[in-house]
Amino acid sequence: MISRIKGTNDIIEDSKVWEWLEEKLKNVALNFGFVEARTPIFEATELFNRSVGNETDIVQKEMYTFEDKGGRSITLRPEGTAPVMRAFIENNLSSKGLPQKLFYCGPMFRYERPQAGRLRQFHQFGVELIGSSLPIADAMTILLAIEMLKAIGLDEFKLKINSTGDEKCRPNYVEALKAYYKPFLNDLCDDCKVRYDRNVLRLLDCKKDAKYAENAPKITDYLCDDCKSHFDKLKKYLDDMEIEYEVDPAIVRGLDYYTRTVFEFKYPNLGAQDAIGGGGRYDNLIEELGGSKVPSIGFAFGIERLILALEAEKRLPKIEGLDIYVISIDENQKIEALKIAGALSKYFKVDVDVMGRNVKGQFSHASKENARYTVVIGEEEIKTGLYTLKNMKTGEQWKVRLSEIIKIVSGSGETDTTDA
Ligand code: HAM
C-alpha cells in the first residue's frame, strides 16, 4: 500500500467543515470588497529567496524546491504573499487604481517537523491590502481579521502586535541586539549561532533560547519618529475600536519582508502551535520584486489551526445531512426515483439508492444520512403523480405533488392534500 506523504492530510470526513469555514472567511473578505486571487502553487524559487529572505528558516530549510525538466528551479509556495505580489506586478494591477484588495485560499508547503497543528502541506486563508502606507490600513486589516474570527465563532483569541521598524531605524536595533547577545554566543543553540550573523532578529523567537530573549533590547525603544508615530496611531485606532491587544516585542515573524507593523493571533490551549494567524506591513516588498514602491499590509490564517481551535472550543458547526432521500418501492420505479431526485436537486440536497436496497434498507440508509424527509415512489404514486412525503423527525406524512414537496421541504409549505 502506498501511504500519503508525511505531514500531509486527506480531507474527506472533514471536508464539509472546511467548506463551511472557507465560505465564512470568504464572505467576510467579499463583504469588505476583497477579490479572490488564484495564483499557481509553484513559482520560480528566486521569488521566495528575494521576498521571504535568503536567511530565513523557510528559505534555508523548509522549501520544497526542485528542478523541472527545463532545468528551472521551482518551489512549491511556502506562503501566499510573495506570489500575490508577483501577480500584482505582472498583471499591472496598480494601473487599476489603489488600493487593490485581494484574498487567497489554498495549500502552502513547508518542510517542517510535523506535529499537532504543524504540517508540510497546510492551508492558508490570506488577505492583502495593497497600496496604503497609512496606519488606518493596518487598523482595517486587523479589524477584518477579527471579523473573520468572529464569523466562525472564535472569540478567545489574543492579538499581539509589534513594530519591526523600517530601513532607517532597524539597523540600530540590529546592532543593539548583536551587542546584547554577544556574551552568550557560545551558549546559544546551533541554529541561533548561525542566525546571530545572518538574521539576529530571529533569536528573539527561538524557543530553545527563550530565556535570553526576556531581557533583550526591545525594538519599540529603537523606533524612529515616523515608525513610532505610525505605531502610536495604530494603537490609538485599535483602542478607539475597543480591540484588545498586547504589544509583544518578541513578535518578529519568520519572514524578512516585514516593515513596521507585525501582528499575530494566538489561541489558548493549542500547545506549541498556537499561532492561528499572522501578518504585517511590507512597504518595500513590491519594489524589491521589481515593481514600484507600493506599501501594503496583509495577514494569513492557518486553516488547520482554526479547525483545531474550533474543535477545542467544541464550536465545530453541525453540518446538516440530506434534505430528501428518494425511495423506490421496487426495481420498476428506480428510474422515476432518479428523475425525481434530479428535479429536486435543483433546490435541495438529495440522494437516491444505488445499492439495490429494499424499502426497509432505503429507509434506514435515509436515517443514517440524517435525511430530513423521504419521498416514496411506488407504482400507485407514478400513476397518480401523488408521492408520499415523510418528515423523518416527526413521522408526519403527506400525499403530495412534486410542486408541493418543494414548498413543504423549503419550509414555506402549506398543503391542501389529505394526510396519508
Ligand atoms: P506565517 O505566519 O508564516 O505568515 O503563516 C500564517 C499562518 O499559517 C500561521 O499563523 C499558521 O497559522 C499557519 N501555518 C504556518 N506554517 C504552518 C504549518 N507548517 N502547518 C500548519 N499551519 C501553518 C505568512 O505566511 C504570511 N504570508 C502572512 C502574511 C500575509 N503577511 C502579510 N500578508
Short mmCIF file of C-alpha atoms and ligand atoms in Angstrom, two decimals, residues 7 52 58 62 78-83 85 104 108-129 141 253-255 257-258 263-265 273-282 285 296-306 308, ligand 1:
data_model
loop_
_atom_site.label_atom_id
_atom_site.label_comp_id
_atom_site.label_asym_id
_atom_site.label_seq_id
_atom_site.Cartn_x
_atom_site.Cartn_y
_atom_site.Cartn_z
CA GLY A 7 2.98 15.90 7.15
CA VAL A 52 10.74 35.71 2.32
CA ILE A 58 11.73 28.97 5.43
CA GLU A 62 11.82 24.39 4.58
CA PRO A 78 5.64 28.21 1.27
CA GLU A 79 3.34 31.22 1.68
CA GLY A 80 0.96 33.39 -0.33
CA THR A 81 2.11 37.00 -0.07
CA ALA A 82 5.08 36.85 -2.45
CA PRO A 83 3.10 35.07 -5.21
CA MET A 85 2.72 40.48 -5.13
CA TYR A 104 -6.49 33.81 -1.43
CA MET A 108 1.17 26.03 1.19
CA PHE A 109 4.23 23.81 1.60
CA ARG A 110 6.95 23.89 4.23
CA TYR A 111 9.32 21.08 5.10
CA GLU A 112 8.88 21.39 8.86
CA ARG A 113 8.89 18.73 11.55
CA PRO A 114 5.26 17.60 11.58
CA GLN A 115 3.35 17.74 14.86
CA ALA A 116 -0.15 18.71 16.01
CA GLY A 117 -1.02 21.86 14.07
CA ARG A 118 2.15 21.78 12.01
CA LEU A 119 2.09 20.16 8.61
CA ARG A 120 4.18 20.04 5.48
CA GLN A 121 1.19 20.77 3.30
CA PHE A 122 -1.08 23.13 5.18
CA HIS A 123 -3.68 25.65 4.07
CA GLN A 124 -3.92 29.38 4.48
CA PHE A 125 -6.64 31.93 4.02
CA GLY A 126 -4.83 35.19 3.37
CA VAL A 127 -5.69 38.79 2.68
CA GLU A 128 -3.54 41.54 1.17
CA LEU A 129 -4.47 45.24 1.24
CA THR A 141 -6.66 44.76 8.13
CA ARG A 253 7.77 36.94 12.39
CA GLY A 254 9.60 34.37 10.31
CA LEU A 255 9.66 36.28 7.03
CA TYR A 257 9.73 41.34 4.09
CA TYR A 258 8.02 42.97 7.05
CA PHE A 263 0.87 41.00 14.42
CA GLU A 264 -0.17 37.52 15.40
CA PHE A 265 -3.33 35.90 16.64
CA GLN A 273 1.45 25.73 17.55
CA ASP A 274 -0.88 28.34 18.96
CA ALA A 275 -0.47 30.98 16.22
CA ILE A 276 -3.70 30.74 14.28
CA GLY A 277 -2.71 33.61 12.01
CA GLY A 278 -0.21 36.34 11.47
CA GLY A 279 0.71 39.17 9.21
CA GLY A 280 2.09 42.63 8.90
CA ARG A 281 3.13 45.51 6.73
CA TYR A 282 5.56 45.08 3.84
CA LEU A 285 8.36 44.15 -1.00
CA SER A 296 0.95 47.16 1.69
CA ILE A 297 -0.24 45.05 4.60
CA GLY A 298 -1.86 41.66 4.98
CA PHE A 299 -2.24 38.52 7.04
CA ALA A 300 -2.97 34.83 6.71
CA PHE A 301 -4.80 32.35 8.91
CA GLY A 302 -3.77 28.70 9.07
CA ILE A 303 -6.94 26.77 8.28
CA GLU A 304 -5.89 23.58 10.09
CA ARG A 305 -5.20 25.63 13.21
CA LEU A 306 -8.55 27.43 13.01
CA LEU A 308 -8.15 22.78 15.87
P1 HAM B 1 3.01 32.87 8.59
O1 HAM B 1 2.96 33.37 10.00
O2 HAM B 1 4.25 32.21 8.16
O3 HAM B 1 2.71 34.12 7.67
O4 HAM B 1 1.81 31.89 8.34
C1 HAM B 1 0.47 32.29 8.64
C2 HAM B 1 -0.24 31.19 9.40
O5 HAM B 1 -0.18 29.96 8.67
C3 HAM B 1 0.36 30.85 10.75
O6 HAM B 1 -0.08 31.75 11.75
C4 HAM B 1 -0.18 29.45 10.98
O7 HAM B 1 -1.50 29.51 11.48
C5 HAM B 1 -0.20 28.87 9.58
N1 HAM B 1 0.97 28.00 9.37
C6 HAM B 1 2.23 28.36 9.07
N2 HAM B 1 3.02 27.27 8.94
C7 HAM B 1 2.25 26.19 9.16
C8 HAM B 1 2.46 24.78 9.15
N3 HAM B 1 3.65 24.24 8.87
N4 HAM B 1 1.42 23.96 9.43
C9 HAM B 1 0.20 24.49 9.71
N5 HAM B 1 -0.07 25.81 9.70
C10 HAM B 1 0.93 26.66 9.43
C11 HAM B 1 2.66 34.07 6.30
O8 HAM B 1 2.69 33.06 5.64
C12 HAM B 1 2.46 35.42 5.66
N6 HAM B 1 2.43 35.25 4.21
C13 HAM B 1 1.21 36.09 6.17
C14 HAM B 1 1.02 37.45 5.57
C15 HAM B 1 0.13 37.79 4.61
N7 HAM B 1 1.74 38.52 5.85
C16 HAM B 1 1.34 39.53 5.10
N8 HAM B 1 0.36 39.09 4.33
#
